[in-house]
mmCIF file of N, CA and C in Angstrom:
data_model
loop_
_atom_site.group_PDB
_atom_site.id
_atom_site.type_symbol
_atom_site.label_atom_id
_atom_site.label_comp_id
_atom_site.label_asym_id
_atom_site.label_seq_id
_atom_site.Cartn_x
_atom_site.Cartn_y
_atom_site.Cartn_z
ATOM 1 N N PHE A 25 72.622 89.268 102.687
ATOM 2 C CA PHE A 25 72.598 89.791 101.334
ATOM 3 C C PHE A 25 71.159 89.791 100.851
ATOM 4 N N SER A 26 70.743 90.897 100.298
ATOM 5 C CA SER A 26 69.409 90.993 99.704
ATOM 6 C C SER A 26 69.534 91.584 98.310
ATOM 7 N N LEU A 27 68.933 90.931 97.342
ATOM 8 C CA LEU A 27 68.846 91.473 95.987
ATOM 9 C C LEU A 27 67.459 92.083 95.867
ATOM 10 N N LEU A 28 67.409 93.382 95.662
ATOM 11 C CA LEU A 28 66.152 94.119 95.637
ATOM 12 C C LEU A 28 65.824 94.539 94.210
ATOM 13 N N ARG A 29 64.561 94.428 93.835
ATOM 14 C CA ARG A 29 64.118 94.853 92.511
ATOM 15 C C ARG A 29 63.056 95.919 92.662
ATOM 16 N N ARG A 30 63.161 96.957 91.846
ATOM 17 C CA ARG A 30 62.187 98.044 91.857
ATOM 18 C C ARG A 30 60.805 97.465 91.577
ATOM 19 N N ALA A 31 59.789 97.943 92.288
ATOM 20 C CA ALA A 31 58.420 97.440 92.142
ATOM 21 C C ALA A 31 57.834 97.757 90.766
ATOM 22 N N SER A 32 58.169 98.906 90.222
ATOM 23 C CA SER A 32 57.698 99.269 88.886
ATOM 24 C C SER A 32 58.811 100.030 88.187
ATOM 25 N N PRO A 33 58.850 99.970 86.863
ATOM 26 C CA PRO A 33 59.930 100.646 86.151
ATOM 27 C C PRO A 33 59.871 102.157 86.366
ATOM 28 N N PRO A 34 61.035 102.811 86.331
ATOM 29 C CA PRO A 34 61.032 104.262 86.516
ATOM 30 C C PRO A 34 60.313 104.959 85.356
ATOM 31 N N ALA A 35 59.665 106.060 85.668
ATOM 32 C CA ALA A 35 59.006 106.846 84.623
ATOM 33 C C ALA A 35 60.058 107.487 83.739
ATOM 34 N N ALA A 36 59.714 107.769 82.513
ATOM 35 C CA ALA A 36 60.649 108.408 81.583
ATOM 36 C C ALA A 36 61.185 109.693 82.204
ATOM 37 N N GLY A 37 62.499 109.839 82.188
ATOM 38 C CA GLY A 37 63.120 111.032 82.732
ATOM 39 C C GLY A 37 63.284 111.033 84.238
ATOM 40 N N GLN A 38 62.793 110.000 84.919
ATOM 41 C CA GLN A 38 62.901 109.925 86.385
ATOM 42 C C GLN A 38 64.341 109.619 86.776
ATOM 43 N N ALA A 39 64.830 110.311 87.788
ATOM 44 C CA ALA A 39 66.186 110.064 88.274
ATOM 45 C C ALA A 39 66.275 108.667 88.875
ATOM 46 N N GLY A 40 67.476 108.112 88.889
ATOM 47 C CA GLY A 40 67.665 106.790 89.491
ATOM 48 C C GLY A 40 67.081 105.691 88.624
ATOM 49 N N GLY A 41 67.523 105.617 87.383
ATOM 50 C CA GLY A 41 66.969 104.663 86.446
ATOM 51 C C GLY A 41 67.356 103.219 86.696
ATOM 52 N N PHE A 42 68.008 102.928 87.804
ATOM 53 C CA PHE A 42 68.381 101.545 88.085
ATOM 54 C C PHE A 42 67.147 100.724 88.441
ATOM 55 N N THR A 43 67.238 99.433 88.248
ATOM 56 C CA THR A 43 66.129 98.539 88.558
ATOM 57 C C THR A 43 66.463 97.620 89.727
ATOM 58 N N TYR A 44 67.725 97.263 89.884
ATOM 59 C CA TYR A 44 68.140 96.346 90.944
ATOM 60 C C TYR A 44 69.127 97.027 91.885
ATOM 61 N N ALA A 45 69.100 96.617 93.132
ATOM 62 C CA ALA A 45 70.068 97.066 94.129
ATOM 63 C C ALA A 45 70.303 95.917 95.096
ATOM 64 N N THR A 46 71.432 95.922 95.753
ATOM 65 C CA THR A 46 71.700 94.927 96.785
ATOM 66 C C THR A 46 71.901 95.640 98.111
ATOM 67 N N ALA A 47 71.669 94.913 99.177
ATOM 68 C CA ALA A 47 71.874 95.459 100.516
ATOM 69 C C ALA A 47 72.487 94.373 101.388
ATOM 70 N N THR A 48 73.508 94.734 102.130
ATOM 71 C CA THR A 48 74.121 93.824 103.098
ATOM 72 C C THR A 48 74.413 94.593 104.370
ATOM 73 N N LEU A 49 74.506 93.892 105.478
ATOM 74 C CA LEU A 49 74.879 94.483 106.761
ATOM 75 C C LEU A 49 76.278 94.013 107.125
ATOM 76 N N TRP A 50 77.158 94.949 107.420
ATOM 77 C CA TRP A 50 78.525 94.640 107.833
ATOM 78 C C TRP A 50 78.819 95.382 109.127
ATOM 79 N N ALA A 51 79.597 94.776 109.995
ATOM 80 C CA ALA A 51 79.958 95.422 111.253
ATOM 81 C C ALA A 51 80.838 96.644 111.011
ATOM 82 N N ARG A 52 81.724 96.544 110.028
ATOM 83 C CA ARG A 52 82.623 97.646 109.700
ATOM 84 C C ARG A 52 82.890 97.650 108.199
ATOM 85 N N GLU A 53 83.174 98.825 107.660
ATOM 86 C CA GLU A 53 83.488 98.937 106.235
ATOM 87 C C GLU A 53 84.731 98.118 105.889
ATOM 88 N N ALA A 54 85.689 98.046 106.810
ATOM 89 C CA ALA A 54 86.909 97.268 106.581
ATOM 90 C C ALA A 54 86.589 95.780 106.393
ATOM 91 N N ALA A 55 85.598 95.267 107.103
ATOM 92 C CA ALA A 55 85.203 93.864 106.952
ATOM 93 C C ALA A 55 84.631 93.623 105.558
ATOM 94 N N TRP A 56 83.843 94.574 105.071
ATOM 95 C CA TRP A 56 83.292 94.456 103.717
ATOM 96 C C TRP A 56 84.416 94.484 102.686
ATOM 97 N N ALA A 57 85.363 95.411 102.854
ATOM 98 C CA ALA A 57 86.473 95.530 101.901
ATOM 99 C C ALA A 57 87.289 94.243 101.857
ATOM 100 N N ALA A 58 87.525 93.641 103.030
ATOM 101 C CA ALA A 58 88.270 92.381 103.077
ATOM 102 C C ALA A 58 87.501 91.275 102.361
ATOM 103 N N TRP A 59 86.179 91.213 102.547
ATOM 104 C CA TRP A 59 85.366 90.213 101.849
ATOM 105 C C TRP A 59 85.417 90.446 100.343
ATOM 106 N N ARG A 60 85.302 91.705 99.939
ATOM 107 C CA ARG A 60 85.283 92.022 98.510
ATOM 108 C C ARG A 60 86.563 91.558 97.824
ATOM 109 N N GLU A 61 87.692 91.687 98.505
ATOM 110 C CA GLU A 61 88.979 91.285 97.917
ATOM 111 C C GLU A 61 89.285 89.799 98.117
ATOM 112 N N GLY A 62 88.561 89.130 99.020
ATOM 113 C CA GLY A 62 88.816 87.717 99.292
ATOM 114 C C GLY A 62 87.648 86.842 98.895
ATOM 115 N N GLY A 63 86.725 86.640 99.849
ATOM 116 C CA GLY A 63 85.592 85.750 99.626
ATOM 117 C C GLY A 63 84.705 86.163 98.467
ATOM 118 N N GLY A 64 84.508 87.454 98.276
ATOM 119 C CA GLY A 64 83.676 87.935 97.174
ATOM 120 C C GLY A 64 84.270 87.581 95.824
ATOM 121 N N LYS A 65 85.572 87.811 95.669
ATOM 122 C CA LYS A 65 86.242 87.458 94.414
ATOM 123 C C LYS A 65 86.189 85.947 94.189
ATOM 124 N N ASN A 66 86.398 85.190 95.268
ATOM 125 C CA ASN A 66 86.369 83.729 95.151
ATOM 126 C C ASN A 66 84.994 83.231 94.720
ATOM 127 N N ALA A 67 83.927 83.830 95.266
ATOM 128 C CA ALA A 67 82.572 83.409 94.906
ATOM 129 C C ALA A 67 82.288 83.701 93.442
ATOM 130 N N HIS A 68 82.725 84.856 92.954
ATOM 131 C CA HIS A 68 82.500 85.187 91.552
ATOM 132 C C HIS A 68 83.314 84.278 90.638
ATOM 133 N N ALA A 69 84.544 83.949 91.031
ATOM 134 C CA ALA A 69 85.369 83.037 90.238
ATOM 135 C C ALA A 69 84.730 81.652 90.185
ATOM 136 N N ALA A 70 84.189 81.186 91.325
ATOM 137 C CA ALA A 70 83.529 79.873 91.351
ATOM 138 C C ALA A 70 82.304 79.861 90.446
ATOM 139 N N SER A 71 81.573 80.977 90.392
ATOM 140 C CA SER A 71 80.410 81.051 89.495
ATOM 141 C C SER A 71 80.846 80.898 88.051
ATOM 142 N N ARG A 72 81.900 81.621 87.670
ATOM 143 C CA ARG A 72 82.393 81.538 86.284
ATOM 144 C C ARG A 72 82.835 80.115 85.952
ATOM 145 N N GLU A 73 83.548 79.480 86.891
ATOM 146 C CA GLU A 73 84.048 78.114 86.658
ATOM 147 C C GLU A 73 82.920 77.112 86.483
ATOM 148 N N SER A 74 81.781 77.353 87.127
ATOM 149 C CA SER A 74 80.658 76.420 87.018
ATOM 150 C C SER A 74 79.743 76.765 85.840
ATOM 151 N N GLY A 75 80.122 77.792 85.066
ATOM 152 C CA GLY A 75 79.337 78.151 83.891
ATOM 153 C C GLY A 75 78.246 79.173 84.155
ATOM 154 N N ARG A 76 78.148 79.661 85.389
ATOM 155 C CA ARG A 76 77.148 80.686 85.719
ATOM 156 C C ARG A 76 77.778 82.070 85.575
ATOM 157 N N THR A 77 76.948 83.043 85.277
ATOM 158 C CA THR A 77 77.413 84.422 85.184
ATOM 159 C C THR A 77 77.162 85.114 86.515
ATOM 160 N N PRO A 78 78.220 85.643 87.151
ATOM 161 C CA PRO A 78 78.010 86.366 88.416
ATOM 162 C C PRO A 78 77.079 87.564 88.209
ATOM 163 N N VAL A 79 76.277 87.854 89.216
ATOM 164 C CA VAL A 79 75.329 88.969 89.139
ATOM 165 C C VAL A 79 76.033 90.257 88.748
ATOM 166 N N SER A 80 77.247 90.470 89.256
ATOM 167 C CA SER A 80 77.971 91.718 88.967
ATOM 168 C C SER A 80 78.210 91.901 87.478
ATOM 169 N N GLU A 81 78.239 90.818 86.722
ATOM 170 C CA GLU A 81 78.473 90.916 85.280
ATOM 171 C C GLU A 81 77.178 91.121 84.495
ATOM 172 N N TRP A 82 76.033 91.098 85.164
ATOM 173 C CA TRP A 82 74.768 91.411 84.504
ATOM 174 C C TRP A 82 74.599 92.914 84.336
ATOM 175 N N MET A 83 75.313 93.670 85.159
ATOM 176 C CA MET A 83 75.113 95.112 85.204
ATOM 177 C C MET A 83 75.773 95.819 84.028
ATOM 178 N N ALA A 84 75.160 96.923 83.602
ATOM 179 C CA ALA A 84 75.694 97.711 82.501
ATOM 180 C C ALA A 84 76.905 98.527 82.927
ATOM 181 N N ALA A 85 77.035 98.809 84.214
ATOM 182 C CA ALA A 85 78.157 99.597 84.732
ATOM 183 C C ALA A 85 78.674 98.939 86.006
ATOM 184 N N ALA A 86 79.839 99.377 86.426
ATOM 185 C CA ALA A 86 80.428 98.825 87.653
ATOM 186 C C ALA A 86 79.569 99.199 88.859
ATOM 187 N N ALA A 87 79.632 98.354 89.869
ATOM 188 C CA ALA A 87 78.902 98.629 91.108
ATOM 189 C C ALA A 87 79.454 99.890 91.757
ATOM 190 N N SER A 88 78.592 100.602 92.441
ATOM 191 C CA SER A 88 79.023 101.810 93.147
ATOM 192 C C SER A 88 78.558 101.714 94.600
ATOM 193 N N PRO A 89 79.419 101.176 95.479
ATOM 194 C CA PRO A 89 79.022 100.985 96.870
ATOM 195 C C PRO A 89 78.683 102.314 97.550
ATOM 196 N N ILE A 90 77.668 102.273 98.374
ATOM 197 C CA ILE A 90 77.264 103.408 99.193
ATOM 198 C C ILE A 90 77.161 102.885 100.619
ATOM 199 N N PHE A 91 77.719 103.613 101.563
ATOM 200 C CA PHE A 91 77.724 103.173 102.947
ATOM 201 C C PHE A 91 76.902 104.111 103.808
ATOM 202 N N TRP A 92 76.132 103.528 104.721
ATOM 203 C CA TRP A 92 75.379 104.294 105.721
ATOM 204 C C TRP A 92 75.826 103.822 107.086
ATOM 205 N N ASP A 93 75.991 104.737 107.980
ATOM 206 C CA ASP A 93 76.323 104.405 109.358
ATOM 207 C C ASP A 93 75.036 104.533 110.162
ATOM 208 N N VAL A 94 74.375 103.402 110.401
ATOM 209 C CA VAL A 94 73.088 103.422 111.099
ATOM 210 C C VAL A 94 73.110 102.435 112.255
ATOM 211 N N PRO A 95 72.347 102.719 113.294
ATOM 212 C CA PRO A 95 72.259 101.755 114.395
ATOM 213 C C PRO A 95 71.448 100.524 113.971
ATOM 214 N N VAL A 96 71.902 99.376 114.425
ATOM 215 C CA VAL A 96 71.212 98.120 114.133
ATOM 216 C C VAL A 96 70.905 97.437 115.457
ATOM 217 N N LEU A 97 69.667 97.040 115.637
ATOM 218 C CA LEU A 97 69.234 96.343 116.841
ATOM 219 C C LEU A 97 69.144 94.854 116.523
ATOM 220 N N PHE A 98 69.916 94.036 117.226
ATOM 221 C CA PHE A 98 69.870 92.595 117.052
ATOM 222 C C PHE A 98 69.048 92.005 118.186
ATOM 223 N N LEU A 99 68.028 91.249 117.867
ATOM 224 C CA LEU A 99 67.156 90.644 118.868
ATOM 225 C C LEU A 99 67.729 89.280 119.233
ATOM 226 N N ARG A 100 68.338 89.222 120.400
ATOM 227 C CA ARG A 100 69.057 88.028 120.858
ATOM 228 C C ARG A 100 68.198 86.770 120.768
ATOM 229 N N GLY A 101 68.780 85.726 120.176
ATOM 230 C CA GLY A 101 68.116 84.437 120.108
ATOM 231 C C GLY A 101 67.080 84.315 118.997
ATOM 232 N N SER A 102 66.729 85.416 118.341
ATOM 233 C CA SER A 102 65.682 85.338 117.318
ATOM 234 C C SER A 102 66.249 85.293 115.909
ATOM 235 N N GLY A 103 67.518 85.705 115.755
ATOM 236 C CA GLY A 103 68.096 85.781 114.420
ATOM 237 C C GLY A 103 67.629 86.995 113.643
ATOM 238 N N LEU A 104 66.896 87.895 114.295
ATOM 239 C CA LEU A 104 66.366 89.069 113.614
ATOM 240 C C LEU A 104 67.232 90.295 113.876
ATOM 241 N N ALA A 105 67.342 91.129 112.863
ATOM 242 C CA ALA A 105 68.031 92.414 113.002
ATOM 243 C C ALA A 105 67.095 93.491 112.498
ATOM 244 N N HIS A 106 67.114 94.625 113.147
ATOM 245 C CA HIS A 106 66.280 95.747 112.742
ATOM 246 C C HIS A 106 67.184 96.953 112.527
ATOM 247 N N VAL A 107 67.164 97.500 111.320
ATOM 248 C CA VAL A 107 67.945 98.694 111.033
ATOM 249 C C VAL A 107 67.135 99.892 111.492
ATOM 250 N N CYS A 108 67.711 100.662 112.392
ATOM 251 C CA CYS A 108 67.011 101.805 112.974
ATOM 252 C C CYS A 108 67.357 103.069 112.199
ATOM 253 N N THR A 109 66.389 103.900 111.990
ATOM 254 C CA THR A 109 66.630 105.169 111.327
ATOM 255 C C THR A 109 67.229 106.130 112.336
ATOM 256 N N PRO A 110 68.422 106.659 112.039
ATOM 257 C CA PRO A 110 68.993 107.606 112.991
ATOM 258 C C PRO A 110 68.169 108.888 113.038
ATOM 259 N N ARG A 111 68.034 109.463 114.235
ATOM 260 C CA ARG A 111 67.294 110.720 114.363
ATOM 261 C C ARG A 111 68.134 111.838 113.770
ATOM 262 N N SER A 112 67.502 112.705 113.049
ATOM 263 C CA SER A 112 68.222 113.856 112.512
ATOM 264 C C SER A 112 68.520 114.831 113.641
ATOM 265 N N GLU A 113 69.521 115.658 113.441
ATOM 266 C CA GLU A 113 69.866 116.648 114.466
ATOM 267 C C GLU A 113 68.696 117.599 114.689
ATOM 268 N N THR A 114 67.988 117.943 113.615
ATOM 269 C CA THR A 114 66.872 118.884 113.776
ATOM 270 C C THR A 114 65.759 118.258 114.597
ATOM 271 N N ALA A 115 65.522 116.955 114.442
ATOM 272 C CA ALA A 115 64.494 116.278 115.243
ATOM 273 C C ALA A 115 64.906 116.258 116.708
ATOM 274 N N ALA A 116 66.185 115.972 116.966
ATOM 275 C CA ALA A 116 66.667 115.950 118.350
ATOM 276 C C ALA A 116 66.578 117.341 118.968
ATOM 277 N N GLU A 117 66.918 118.363 118.172
ATOM 278 C CA GLU A 117 66.831 119.742 118.675
ATOM 279 C C GLU A 117 65.383 120.112 118.982
ATOM 280 N N ALA A 118 64.456 119.732 118.109
ATOM 281 C CA ALA A 118 63.036 120.043 118.325
ATOM 282 C C ALA A 118 62.526 119.358 119.580
ATOM 283 N N GLU A 119 62.932 118.094 119.819
ATOM 284 C CA GLU A 119 62.516 117.388 121.027
ATOM 285 C C GLU A 119 63.064 118.073 122.276
ATOM 286 N N ALA A 120 64.330 118.529 122.222
ATOM 287 C CA ALA A 120 64.925 119.206 123.364
ATOM 288 C C ALA A 120 64.218 120.529 123.649
ATOM 289 N N GLU A 121 63.875 121.261 122.582
ATOM 290 C CA GLU A 121 63.161 122.527 122.763
ATOM 291 C C GLU A 121 61.781 122.295 123.373
ATOM 292 N N ALA A 122 61.082 121.256 122.908
ATOM 293 C CA ALA A 122 59.746 120.936 123.447
ATOM 294 C C ALA A 122 59.848 120.552 124.916
ATOM 295 N N ALA A 123 60.865 119.760 125.263
ATOM 296 C CA ALA A 123 61.046 119.356 126.658
ATOM 297 C C ALA A 123 61.364 120.559 127.535
ATOM 298 N N ALA A 124 62.135 121.510 127.022
ATOM 299 C CA ALA A 124 62.481 122.714 127.776
ATOM 300 C C ALA A 124 61.240 123.573 128.012
ATOM 301 N N ARG A 125 60.353 123.649 127.002
ATOM 302 C CA ARG A 125 59.121 124.434 127.162
ATOM 303 C C ARG A 125 58.221 123.808 128.220
ATOM 304 N N VAL A 126 58.126 122.490 128.226
ATOM 305 C CA VAL A 126 57.282 121.795 129.201
ATOM 306 C C VAL A 126 57.848 121.988 130.614
ATOM 307 N N ALA A 127 59.169 121.967 130.723
ATOM 308 C CA ALA A 127 59.805 122.094 132.034
ATOM 309 C C ALA A 127 59.703 123.504 132.599
ATOM 310 N N SER A 128 59.521 124.515 131.744
ATOM 311 C CA SER A 128 59.498 125.905 132.250
ATOM 312 C C SER A 128 58.136 126.393 132.607
#
């Protein structure tokens, strides 16, 4: 889980006026959904019981999850994960065309 804060406030009229975002890595969307209905709810309830306000209640509007399907490289034994940017189809097509030109 990462709580991210915008480096500088958005300019007047700039799209995406949010200041905070969160990011998590899940193996599958179903695993996230199960956490949200189980462990996530329990964690927020425990915060309320201890007198703390859950982060989700700081927001002016409800959270709006966005999912990306990206390759993740896990470096065995290091505890590190690297999110890889998927190649666009146009980039893959351009590479194939360049390779075909070199081969001919």
